[in-house]
Amino acid sequence: MPTKTDNSFEGRRIGLFGGTFNPIHKGHLTAASQVVRLLELDRIYFIPCATPPHKTARCLAPGKHRLSMIRLALAGSKKMHVSDLEMQRPGPSFSIDTIITVRGKVKPEAALFFILGLDAFLSIHSWKDWFRLMSESCMAVMSRPVQNDKVTGNLVKQLETYLNSTLSLDYIYDELHRCFRHPELQPVYPVEIKPLDISSSHIRNCLKNKLPIEAMVPKAVAAYIKEKGLYL
Ligand code: ATP
Ligand code: MG
């Protein structure tokens, strides 16, 4: 049974995992389960965007299909949930709007963790209202190989370089709690996961070239893609 969509945002430590999920793959799932464990989250919500502000719509499968594939991938999972909040909103899906909506639904003492890979985080300065976004929610930044990377070193070093050179010199690393602190913003947590080298773009490429994708996505997702003839 595919999991149901769930916009309840229950829990005290809540992870929000945004993305295009075009399609969802084992890299997303492995990363999410490691973040749940490492940050001791009660729940993590996958929130597929309707229209991504930073990507071209080319090869973007309709929202209902991307949502269905997440529901299949998360079937049976207790801590992983899927929200269609961004699908219900017209226009481009800005994360700040999502965070504000979620903030309005959760208890005041709830901690929100906006989860994203290093590749995505390194452009957060170009996101709408990034300062407000980072003042409303903690950031959980997962290791991910970054192509054409200008910053090198381990995850903490890479984050430090980016935070201080691009966002604010006021970020200071707190060794004890393993996060970057800022006087006005919520902490940024480097989350050292063992990422799988899988991406949705590679999967779409394989499909276009009639190459197998079964090793990269859950069985039910592979079957769904085949049945609907997606990404051909
Ligand atoms: P695309 O190739 O189309 O950009 P993607 O595989 O990067 O797809 P997205 O939907 O863009 O998937 O990613 C959503 C979030 O998941 C981003 O924050 C991204 O950094 C993270 N992510 C994606 N794949 C992985 C992976 N294999 N390991 C860790 N994080 C990942
Ligand atoms: Mg991506």
PDB file of C-alpha atoms and ligand atoms in Angstrom:
ATOM      1  CA  MET A   1       0.000   0.000   0.000  1.00  0.00           C
ATOM      2  CA  PRO A   2       1.471   3.387  -0.980  1.00  0.00           C
ATOM      3  CA  THR A   3       1.771   5.765   1.946  1.00  0.00           C
ATOM      4  CA  LYS A   4      -0.851   8.554   2.202  1.00  0.00           C
ATOM      5  CA  THR A   5      -0.031  12.238   1.842  1.00  0.00           C
ATOM      6  CA  ASP A   6       0.253  13.834   5.248  1.00  0.00           C
ATOM      7  CA  ASN A   7       0.294  17.543   6.012  1.00  0.00           C
ATOM      8  CA  SER A   8       0.025  17.193   9.794  1.00  0.00           C
ATOM      9  CA  PHE A   9       3.704  17.975  10.527  1.00  0.00           C
ATOM     10  CA  GLU A  10       3.661  16.246  13.894  1.00  0.00           C
ATOM     11  CA  GLY A  11       6.661  15.742  16.131  1.00  0.00           C
ATOM     12  CA  ARG A  12       9.137  17.797  18.097  1.00  0.00           C
ATOM     13  CA  ARG A  13      12.135  17.446  15.782  1.00  0.00           C
ATOM     14  CA  ILE A  14      10.784  17.616  12.263  1.00  0.00           C
ATOM     15  CA  GLY A  15      12.792  17.216   9.070  1.00  0.00           C
ATOM     16  CA  LEU A  16      11.602  18.911   5.877  1.00  0.00           C
ATOM     17  CA  PHE A  17      13.138  17.367   2.764  1.00  0.00           C
ATOM     18  CA  GLY A  18      12.356  19.458  -0.301  1.00  0.00           C
ATOM     19  CA  GLY A  19      13.294  18.642  -3.867  1.00  0.00           C
ATOM     20  CA  THR A  20      12.088  17.960  -7.356  1.00  0.00           C
ATOM     21  CA  PHE A  21      12.179  14.167  -6.849  1.00  0.00           C
ATOM     22  CA  ASN A  22      12.072  13.705 -10.600  1.00  0.00           C
ATOM     23  CA  PRO A  23      12.116  10.774  -9.860  1.00  0.00           C
ATOM     24  CA  ILE A  24      12.764   9.831  -6.213  1.00  0.00           C
ATOM     25  CA  HIS A  25      15.718   7.413  -5.941  1.00  0.00           C
ATOM     26  CA  LYS A  26      17.683   5.312  -3.453  1.00  0.00           C
ATOM     27  CA  GLY A  27      20.113   8.206  -2.913  1.00  0.00           C
ATOM     28  CA  HIS A  28      17.264  10.300  -1.441  1.00  0.00           C
ATOM     29  CA  LEU A  29      16.016   7.405   0.697  1.00  0.00           C
ATOM     30  CA  THR A  30      19.400   6.384   2.080  1.00  0.00           C
ATOM     31  CA  ALA A  31      20.265  10.007   2.814  1.00  0.00           C
ATOM     32  CA  ALA A  32      16.954  10.618   4.590  1.00  0.00           C
ATOM     33  CA  SER A  33      17.254   7.565   6.835  1.00  0.00           C
ATOM     34  CA  GLN A  34      20.785   8.553   7.828  1.00  0.00           C
ATOM     35  CA  VAL A  35      19.666  12.098   8.666  1.00  0.00           C
ATOM     36  CA  VAL A  36      16.771  10.795  10.788  1.00  0.00           C
ATOM     37  CA  ARG A  37      19.265   8.732  12.792  1.00  0.00           C
ATOM     38  CA  LEU A  38      22.069  11.289  13.050  1.00  0.00           C
ATOM     39  CA  LEU A  39      19.839  14.230  14.009  1.00  0.00           C
ATOM     40  CA  GLU A  40      17.416  12.103  16.042  1.00  0.00           C
ATOM     41  CA  LEU A  41      14.406  13.351  14.124  1.00  0.00           C
ATOM     42  CA  ASP A  42      10.886  12.238  15.029  1.00  0.00           C
ATOM     43  CA  ARG A  43       9.694  12.495  11.445  1.00  0.00           C
ATOM     44  CA  ILE A  44      10.901  13.583   8.052  1.00  0.00           C
ATOM     45  CA  TYR A  45       8.540  14.987   5.432  1.00  0.00           C
ATOM     46  CA  PHE A  46       9.362  14.684   1.757  1.00  0.00           C
ATOM     47  CA  ILE A  47       7.956  17.791   0.074  1.00  0.00           C
ATOM     48  CA  PRO A  48       8.097  17.618  -3.728  1.00  0.00           C
ATOM     49  CA  CYS A  49       7.960  21.023  -5.384  1.00  0.00           C
ATOM     50  CA  ALA A  50       5.297  21.889  -7.923  1.00  0.00           C
ATOM     51  CA  THR A  51       7.362  24.180 -10.147  1.00  0.00           C
ATOM     52  CA  PRO A  52      11.000  24.493  -9.123  1.00  0.00           C
ATOM     53  CA  PRO A  53      12.191  28.135  -9.210  1.00  0.00           C
ATOM     54  CA  HIS A  54      15.785  27.088 -10.026  1.00  0.00           C
ATOM     55  CA  LYS A  55      15.297  24.458 -12.693  1.00  0.00           C
ATOM     56  CA  THR A  56      13.978  24.395 -16.217  1.00  0.00           C
ATOM     57  CA  ALA A  57      10.723  22.522 -16.646  1.00  0.00           C
ATOM     58  CA  ARG A  58      12.248  20.336 -19.370  1.00  0.00           C
ATOM     59  CA  CYS A  59      11.840  16.622 -18.559  1.00  0.00           C
ATOM     60  CA  LEU A  60       9.870  17.466 -15.412  1.00  0.00           C
ATOM     61  CA  ALA A  61       7.278  14.746 -14.846  1.00  0.00           C
ATOM     62  CA  PRO A  62       3.835  16.010 -13.764  1.00  0.00           C
ATOM     63  CA  GLY A  63       3.516  16.590 -10.034  1.00  0.00           C
ATOM     64  CA  LYS A  64       0.971  13.805  -9.544  1.00  0.00           C
ATOM     65  CA  HIS A  65       3.414  11.230 -10.908  1.00  0.00           C
ATOM     66  CA  ARG A  66       6.335  12.489  -8.804  1.00  0.00           C
ATOM     67  CA  LEU A  67       4.077  12.426  -5.755  1.00  0.00           C
ATOM     68  CA  SER A  68       2.826   8.903  -6.532  1.00  0.00           C
ATOM     69  CA  MET A  69       6.401   7.638  -6.857  1.00  0.00           C
ATOM     70  CA  ILE A  70       7.298   9.078  -3.436  1.00  0.00           C
ATOM     71  CA  ARG A  71       4.193   7.462  -1.953  1.00  0.00           C
ATOM     72  CA  LEU A  72       5.303   4.108  -3.389  1.00  0.00           C
ATOM     73  CA  ALA A  73       8.893   4.558  -2.212  1.00  0.00           C
ATOM     74  CA  LEU A  74       7.857   5.407   1.357  1.00  0.00           C
ATOM     75  CA  ALA A  75       5.267   2.632   1.729  1.00  0.00           C
ATOM     76  CA  GLY A  76       5.582   0.994   5.134  1.00  0.00           C
ATOM     77  CA  SER A  77       7.964   3.586   6.542  1.00  0.00           C
ATOM     78  CA  LYS A  78       7.124   4.883  10.018  1.00  0.00           C
ATOM     79  CA  LYS A  79       9.241   8.016  10.177  1.00  0.00           C
ATOM     80  CA  MET A  80       9.155   9.084   6.540  1.00  0.00           C
ATOM     81  CA  HIS A  81       6.090  10.952   5.355  1.00  0.00           C
ATOM     82  CA  VAL A  82       5.110  12.816   2.209  1.00  0.00           C
ATOM     83  CA  SER A  83       3.442  16.213   2.042  1.00  0.00           C
ATOM     84  CA  ASP A  84       1.728  17.722  -0.993  1.00  0.00           C
ATOM     85  CA  LEU A  85       1.832  21.244   0.431  1.00  0.00           C
ATOM     86  CA  GLU A  86       3.810  22.677  -2.494  1.00  0.00           C
ATOM     87  CA  MET A  87       1.693  20.836  -5.053  1.00  0.00           C
ATOM     88  CA  GLN A  88      -1.396  22.568  -3.690  1.00  0.00           C
ATOM     89  CA  ARG A  89       0.116  26.034  -4.065  1.00  0.00           C
ATOM     90  CA  PRO A  90      -0.008  27.777  -7.433  1.00  0.00           C
ATOM     91  CA  GLY A  91       3.130  29.325  -8.920  1.00  0.00           C
ATOM     92  CA  PRO A  92       6.791  28.532  -8.271  1.00  0.00           C
ATOM     93  CA  SER A  93       7.530  26.606  -5.072  1.00  0.00           C
ATOM     94  CA  PHE A  94       9.563  28.876  -2.834  1.00  0.00           C
ATOM     95  CA  SER A  95      10.880  27.155   0.288  1.00  0.00           C
ATOM     96  CA  ILE A  96      10.257  30.239   2.414  1.00  0.00           C
ATOM     97  CA  ASP A  97       6.494  29.978   1.768  1.00  0.00           C
ATOM     98  CA  THR A  98       6.585  26.305   2.792  1.00  0.00           C
ATOM     99  CA  ILE A  99       8.502  27.017   5.997  1.00  0.00           C
ATOM    100  CA  ILE A 100       6.053  29.766   6.955  1.00  0.00           C
ATOM    101  CA  THR A 101       3.087  27.443   6.382  1.00  0.00           C
ATOM    102  CA  VAL A 102       4.690  24.622   8.360  1.00  0.00           C
ATOM    103  CA  ARG A 103       5.653  26.982  11.202  1.00  0.00           C
ATOM    104  CA  GLY A 104       1.978  27.918  11.475  1.00  0.00           C
ATOM    105  CA  LYS A 105       0.991  24.248  11.875  1.00  0.00           C
ATOM    106  CA  VAL A 106       3.536  22.980  14.434  1.00  0.00           C
ATOM    107  CA  LYS A 107       3.840  23.524  18.175  1.00  0.00           C
ATOM    108  CA  PRO A 108       5.919  26.602  19.100  1.00  0.00           C
ATOM    109  CA  GLU A 109       8.615  24.417  20.672  1.00  0.00           C
ATOM    110  CA  ALA A 110       9.025  22.236  17.568  1.00  0.00           C
ATOM    111  CA  ALA A 111      12.423  22.382  15.867  1.00  0.00           C
ATOM    112  CA  LEU A 112      12.383  22.406  12.069  1.00  0.00           C
ATOM    113  CA  PHE A 113      15.304  21.031  10.075  1.00  0.00           C
ATOM    114  CA  PHE A 114      15.358  21.961   6.416  1.00  0.00           C
ATOM    115  CA  ILE A 115      17.287  19.105   4.792  1.00  0.00           C
ATOM    116  CA  LEU A 116      19.316  19.485   1.654  1.00  0.00           C
ATOM    117  CA  GLY A 117      22.439  18.189  -0.048  1.00  0.00           C
ATOM    118  CA  LEU A 118      25.599  20.258  -0.178  1.00  0.00           C
ATOM    119  CA  ASP A 119      25.115  20.829  -3.927  1.00  0.00           C
ATOM    120  CA  ALA A 120      21.768  22.508  -3.281  1.00  0.00           C
ATOM    121  CA  PHE A 121      22.907  24.413  -0.183  1.00  0.00           C
ATOM    122  CA  LEU A 122      25.798  26.055  -2.027  1.00  0.00           C
ATOM    123  CA  SER A 123      23.338  28.229  -3.931  1.00  0.00           C
ATOM    124  CA  ILE A 124      21.066  29.147  -1.028  1.00  0.00           C
ATOM    125  CA  HIS A 125      22.151  32.802  -1.244  1.00  0.00           C
ATOM    126  CA  SER A 126      20.170  32.998  -4.496  1.00  0.00           C
ATOM    127  CA  TRP A 127      16.962  31.626  -2.939  1.00  0.00           C
ATOM    128  CA  LYS A 128      14.029  33.922  -2.207  1.00  0.00           C
ATOM    129  CA  ASP A 129      14.289  35.418   1.315  1.00  0.00           C
ATOM    130  CA  TRP A 130      17.148  33.094   2.296  1.00  0.00           C
ATOM    131  CA  PHE A 131      17.824  35.134   5.432  1.00  0.00           C
ATOM    132  CA  ARG A 132      14.278  34.684   6.682  1.00  0.00           C
ATOM    133  CA  LEU A 133      14.323  31.022   5.662  1.00  0.00           C
ATOM    134  CA  MET A 134      17.437  30.468   7.730  1.00  0.00           C
ATOM    135  CA  SER A 135      15.998  32.363  10.671  1.00  0.00           C
ATOM    136  CA  GLU A 136      12.821  30.231  10.708  1.00  0.00           C
ATOM    137  CA  SER A 137      14.467  26.810  10.372  1.00  0.00           C
ATOM    138  CA  CYS A 138      17.695  24.967  11.160  1.00  0.00           C
ATOM    139  CA  MET A 139      19.539  23.739   8.091  1.00  0.00           C
ATOM    140  CA  ALA A 140      20.738  20.145   7.823  1.00  0.00           C
ATOM    141  CA  VAL A 141      23.297  19.952   5.038  1.00  0.00           C
ATOM    142  CA  MET A 142      24.200  16.448   3.845  1.00  0.00           C
ATOM    143  CA  SER A 143      27.431  15.477   2.179  1.00  0.00           C
ATOM    144  CA  ARG A 144      27.114  14.986  -1.535  1.00  0.00           C
ATOM    145  CA  PRO A 145      29.823  14.985  -4.205  1.00  0.00           C
ATOM    146  CA  VAL A 146      29.693  18.436  -5.807  1.00  0.00           C
ATOM    147  CA  GLN A 147      30.639  18.784  -9.441  1.00  0.00           C
ATOM    148  CA  ASN A 148      32.995  21.608 -10.512  1.00  0.00           C
ATOM    149  CA  ASP A 149      33.449  22.379  -6.853  1.00  0.00           C
ATOM    150  CA  LYS A 150      35.211  25.611  -5.947  1.00  0.00           C
ATOM    151  CA  VAL A 151      35.316  24.797  -2.227  1.00  0.00           C
ATOM    152  CA  THR A 152      37.287  21.738  -1.141  1.00  0.00           C
ATOM    153  CA  GLY A 153      37.921  19.765   2.050  1.00  0.00           C
ATOM    154  CA  ASN A 154      35.572  17.863   4.324  1.00  0.00           C
ATOM    155  CA  LEU A 155      31.943  18.846   4.785  1.00  0.00           C
ATOM    156  CA  VAL A 156      32.562  21.124   7.792  1.00  0.00           C
ATOM    157  CA  LYS A 157      35.407  22.918   5.991  1.00  0.00           C
ATOM    158  CA  GLN A 158      33.377  23.275   2.796  1.00  0.00           C
ATOM    159  CA  LEU A 159      30.449  24.696   4.724  1.00  0.00           C
ATOM    160  CA  GLU A 160      32.635  27.067   6.703  1.00  0.00           C
ATOM    161  CA  THR A 161      34.180  28.446   3.506  1.00  0.00           C
ATOM    162  CA  TYR A 162      30.791  28.983   1.905  1.00  0.00           C
ATOM    163  CA  LEU A 163      29.015  30.362   4.993  1.00  0.00           C
ATOM    164  CA  ASN A 164      31.743  32.869   5.798  1.00  0.00           C
ATOM    165  CA  SER A 165      32.561  33.938   2.244  1.00  0.00           C
ATOM    166  CA  THR A 166      29.024  34.133   0.874  1.00  0.00           C
ATOM    167  CA  LEU A 167      26.436  34.386   3.663  1.00  0.00           C
ATOM    168  CA  SER A 168      27.917  35.993   6.757  1.00  0.00           C
ATOM    169  CA  LEU A 169      31.203  36.321   8.633  1.00  0.00           C
ATOM    170  CA  ASP A 170      29.253  35.883  11.881  1.00  0.00           C
ATOM    171  CA  TYR A 171      28.923  32.113  11.495  1.00  0.00           C
ATOM    172  CA  ILE A 172      31.073  30.306  14.070  1.00  0.00           C
ATOM    173  CA  TYR A 173      31.509  26.560  14.415  1.00  0.00           C
ATOM    174  CA  ASP A 174      30.339  25.116  17.740  1.00  0.00           C
ATOM    175  CA  GLU A 175      32.516  21.995  18.243  1.00  0.00           C
ATOM    176  CA  LEU A 176      30.414  20.651  21.098  1.00  0.00           C
ATOM    177  CA  HIS A 177      27.090  20.671  19.270  1.00  0.00           C
ATOM    178  CA  ARG A 178      28.624  20.164  15.824  1.00  0.00           C
ATOM    179  CA  CYS A 179      26.843  23.018  14.145  1.00  0.00           C
ATOM    180  CA  PHE A 180      27.479  26.540  12.868  1.00  0.00           C
ATOM    181  CA  ARG A 181      25.929  29.220  15.009  1.00  0.00           C
ATOM    182  CA  HIS A 182      24.916  32.749  14.051  1.00  0.00           C
ATOM    183  CA  PRO A 183      23.622  35.544  16.314  1.00  0.00           C
ATOM    184  CA  GLU A 184      20.402  35.999  14.318  1.00  0.00           C
ATOM    185  CA  LEU A 185      19.949  32.775  12.380  1.00  0.00           C
ATOM    186  CA  GLN A 186      19.141  29.161  13.307  1.00  0.00           C
ATOM    187  CA  PRO A 187      22.060  26.717  13.423  1.00  0.00           C
ATOM    188  CA  VAL A 188      23.404  25.001  10.314  1.00  0.00           C
ATOM    189  CA  TYR A 189      24.174  21.300  10.919  1.00  0.00           C
ATOM    190  CA  PRO A 190      26.694  19.522   8.712  1.00  0.00           C
ATOM    191  CA  VAL A 191      25.384  15.956   8.429  1.00  0.00           C
ATOM    192  CA  GLU A 192      28.143  13.586   7.373  1.00  0.00           C
ATOM    193  CA  ILE A 193      26.281  10.828   5.581  1.00  0.00           C
ATOM    194  CA  LYS A 194      27.625   8.183   3.230  1.00  0.00           C
ATOM    195  CA  PRO A 195      25.850   9.389   0.101  1.00  0.00           C
ATOM    196  CA  LEU A 196      25.055   7.053  -2.783  1.00  0.00           C
ATOM    197  CA  ASP A 197      26.293   8.371  -6.097  1.00  0.00           C
ATOM    198  CA  ILE A 198      22.843   8.495  -7.686  1.00  0.00           C
ATOM    199  CA  SER A 199      20.995  11.440  -9.227  1.00  0.00           C
ATOM    200  CA  SER A 200      17.621  11.856 -10.877  1.00  0.00           C
ATOM    201  CA  SER A 201      19.263  13.385 -13.958  1.00  0.00           C
ATOM    202  CA  HIS A 202      21.398  10.263 -14.390  1.00  0.00           C
ATOM    203  CA  ILE A 203      18.291   8.091 -14.060  1.00  0.00           C
ATOM    204  CA  ARG A 204      16.438  10.190 -16.678  1.00  0.00           C
ATOM    205  CA  ASN A 205      19.434   9.866 -18.965  1.00  0.00           C
ATOM    206  CA  CYS A 206      19.469   6.104 -18.576  1.00  0.00           C
ATOM    207  CA  LEU A 207      15.765   5.912 -19.396  1.00  0.00           C
ATOM    208  CA  LYS A 208      16.229   8.039 -22.491  1.00  0.00           C
ATOM    209  CA  ASN A 209      19.016   5.697 -23.609  1.00  0.00           C
ATOM    210  CA  LYS A 210      17.079   2.542 -22.700  1.00  0.00           C
ATOM    211  CA  LEU A 211      19.566   1.577 -19.967  1.00  0.00           C
ATOM    212  CA  PRO A 212      18.437  -0.212 -16.781  1.00  0.00           C
ATOM    213  CA  ILE A 213      17.538   1.841 -13.699  1.00  0.00           C
ATOM    214  CA  GLU A 214      16.510  -0.966 -11.338  1.00  0.00           C
ATOM    215  CA  ALA A 215      19.590  -0.637  -9.106  1.00  0.00           C
ATOM    216  CA  MET A 216      18.910   3.075  -8.470  1.00  0.00           C
ATOM    217  CA  VAL A 217      15.208   3.214  -7.569  1.00  0.00           C
ATOM    218  CA  PRO A 218      12.868   1.061  -5.448  1.00  0.00           C
ATOM    219  CA  LYS A 219      11.183  -1.764  -7.425  1.00  0.00           C
ATOM    220  CA  ALA A 220       7.735  -0.181  -7.263  1.00  0.00           C
ATOM    221  CA  VAL A 221       9.102   3.114  -8.619  1.00  0.00           C
ATOM    222  CA  ALA A 222      10.797   1.362 -11.556  1.00  0.00           C
ATOM    223  CA  ALA A 223       7.522  -0.413 -12.327  1.00  0.00           C
ATOM    224  CA  TYR A 224       5.555   2.864 -12.121  1.00  0.00           C
ATOM    225  CA  ILE A 225       7.963   4.646 -14.494  1.00  0.00           C
ATOM    226  CA  LYS A 226       7.634   1.775 -16.968  1.00  0.00           C
ATOM    227  CA  GLU A 227       3.848   1.585 -16.699  1.00  0.00           C
ATOM    228  CA  LYS A 228       3.378   5.350 -17.248  1.00  0.00           C
ATOM    229  CA  GLY A 229       6.131   5.619 -19.860  1.00  0.00           C
ATOM    230  CA  LEU A 230       7.874   8.476 -18.031  1.00  0.00           C
ATOM    231  CA  TYR A 231      11.147  10.144 -19.107  1.00  0.00           C
ATOM    232  CA  LEU A 232      11.317   8.588 -22.591  1.00  0.00           C
TER     233      LEU A 232
HETATM  234  P1  ATP B   1      18.604  16.210 -10.396  1.00  0.00           P
HETATM  235  O1  ATP B   1      19.738  15.385 -10.923  1.00  0.00           O
HETATM  236  O2  ATP B   1      17.411  16.285 -11.290  1.00  0.00           O
HETATM  237  O3  ATP B   1      19.033  17.565  -9.857  1.00  0.00           O
HETATM  238  P2  ATP B   1      18.721  15.056  -7.744  1.00  0.00           P
HETATM  239  O4  ATP B   1      19.109  13.618  -7.745  1.00  0.00           O
HETATM  240  O5  ATP B   1      19.777  16.060  -7.396  1.00  0.00           O
HETATM  241  O6  ATP B   1      18.037  15.397  -9.139  1.00  0.00           O
HETATM  242  P3  ATP B   1      16.771  16.568  -6.343  1.00  0.00           P
HETATM  243  O7  ATP B   1      15.319  16.326  -6.375  1.00  0.00           O
HETATM  244  O8  ATP B   1      17.339  17.699  -7.113  1.00  0.00           O
HETATM  245  O9  ATP B   1      17.497  15.197  -6.794  1.00  0.00           O
HETATM  246  O10 ATP B   1      17.308  16.610  -4.856  1.00  0.00           O
HETATM  247  C1  ATP B   1      16.543  16.950  -3.747  1.00  0.00           C
HETATM  248  C2  ATP B   1      17.494  17.062  -2.576  1.00  0.00           C
HETATM  249  O11 ATP B   1      18.121  15.794  -2.335  1.00  0.00           O
HETATM  250  C3  ATP B   1      18.652  18.054  -2.817  1.00  0.00           C
HETATM  251  O12 ATP B   1      18.868  18.759  -1.621  1.00  0.00           O
HETATM  252  C4  ATP B   1      19.832  17.155  -3.148  1.00  0.00           C
HETATM  253  O13 ATP B   1      21.065  17.728  -2.761  1.00  0.00           O
HETATM  254  C5  ATP B   1      19.526  15.916  -2.325  1.00  0.00           C
HETATM  255  N1  ATP B   1      20.059  14.698  -2.948  1.00  0.00           N
HETATM  256  C6  ATP B   1      19.745  14.209  -4.150  1.00  0.00           C
HETATM  257  N2  ATP B   1      20.398  13.060  -4.405  1.00  0.00           N
HETATM  258  C7  ATP B   1      21.155  12.809  -3.310  1.00  0.00           C
HETATM  259  C8  ATP B   1      22.090  11.768  -2.968  1.00  0.00           C
HETATM  260  N3  ATP B   1      22.365  10.774  -3.809  1.00  0.00           N
HETATM  261  N4  ATP B   1      22.690  11.837  -1.756  1.00  0.00           N
HETATM  262  C9  ATP B   1      22.422  12.872  -0.920  1.00  0.00           C
HETATM  263  N5  ATP B   1      21.560  13.882  -1.183  1.00  0.00           N
HETATM  264  C10 ATP B   1      20.934  13.860  -2.365  1.00  0.00           C
HETATM  265 MG    MG B   2      19.544  18.130  -7.829  1.00  0.00          MG
END
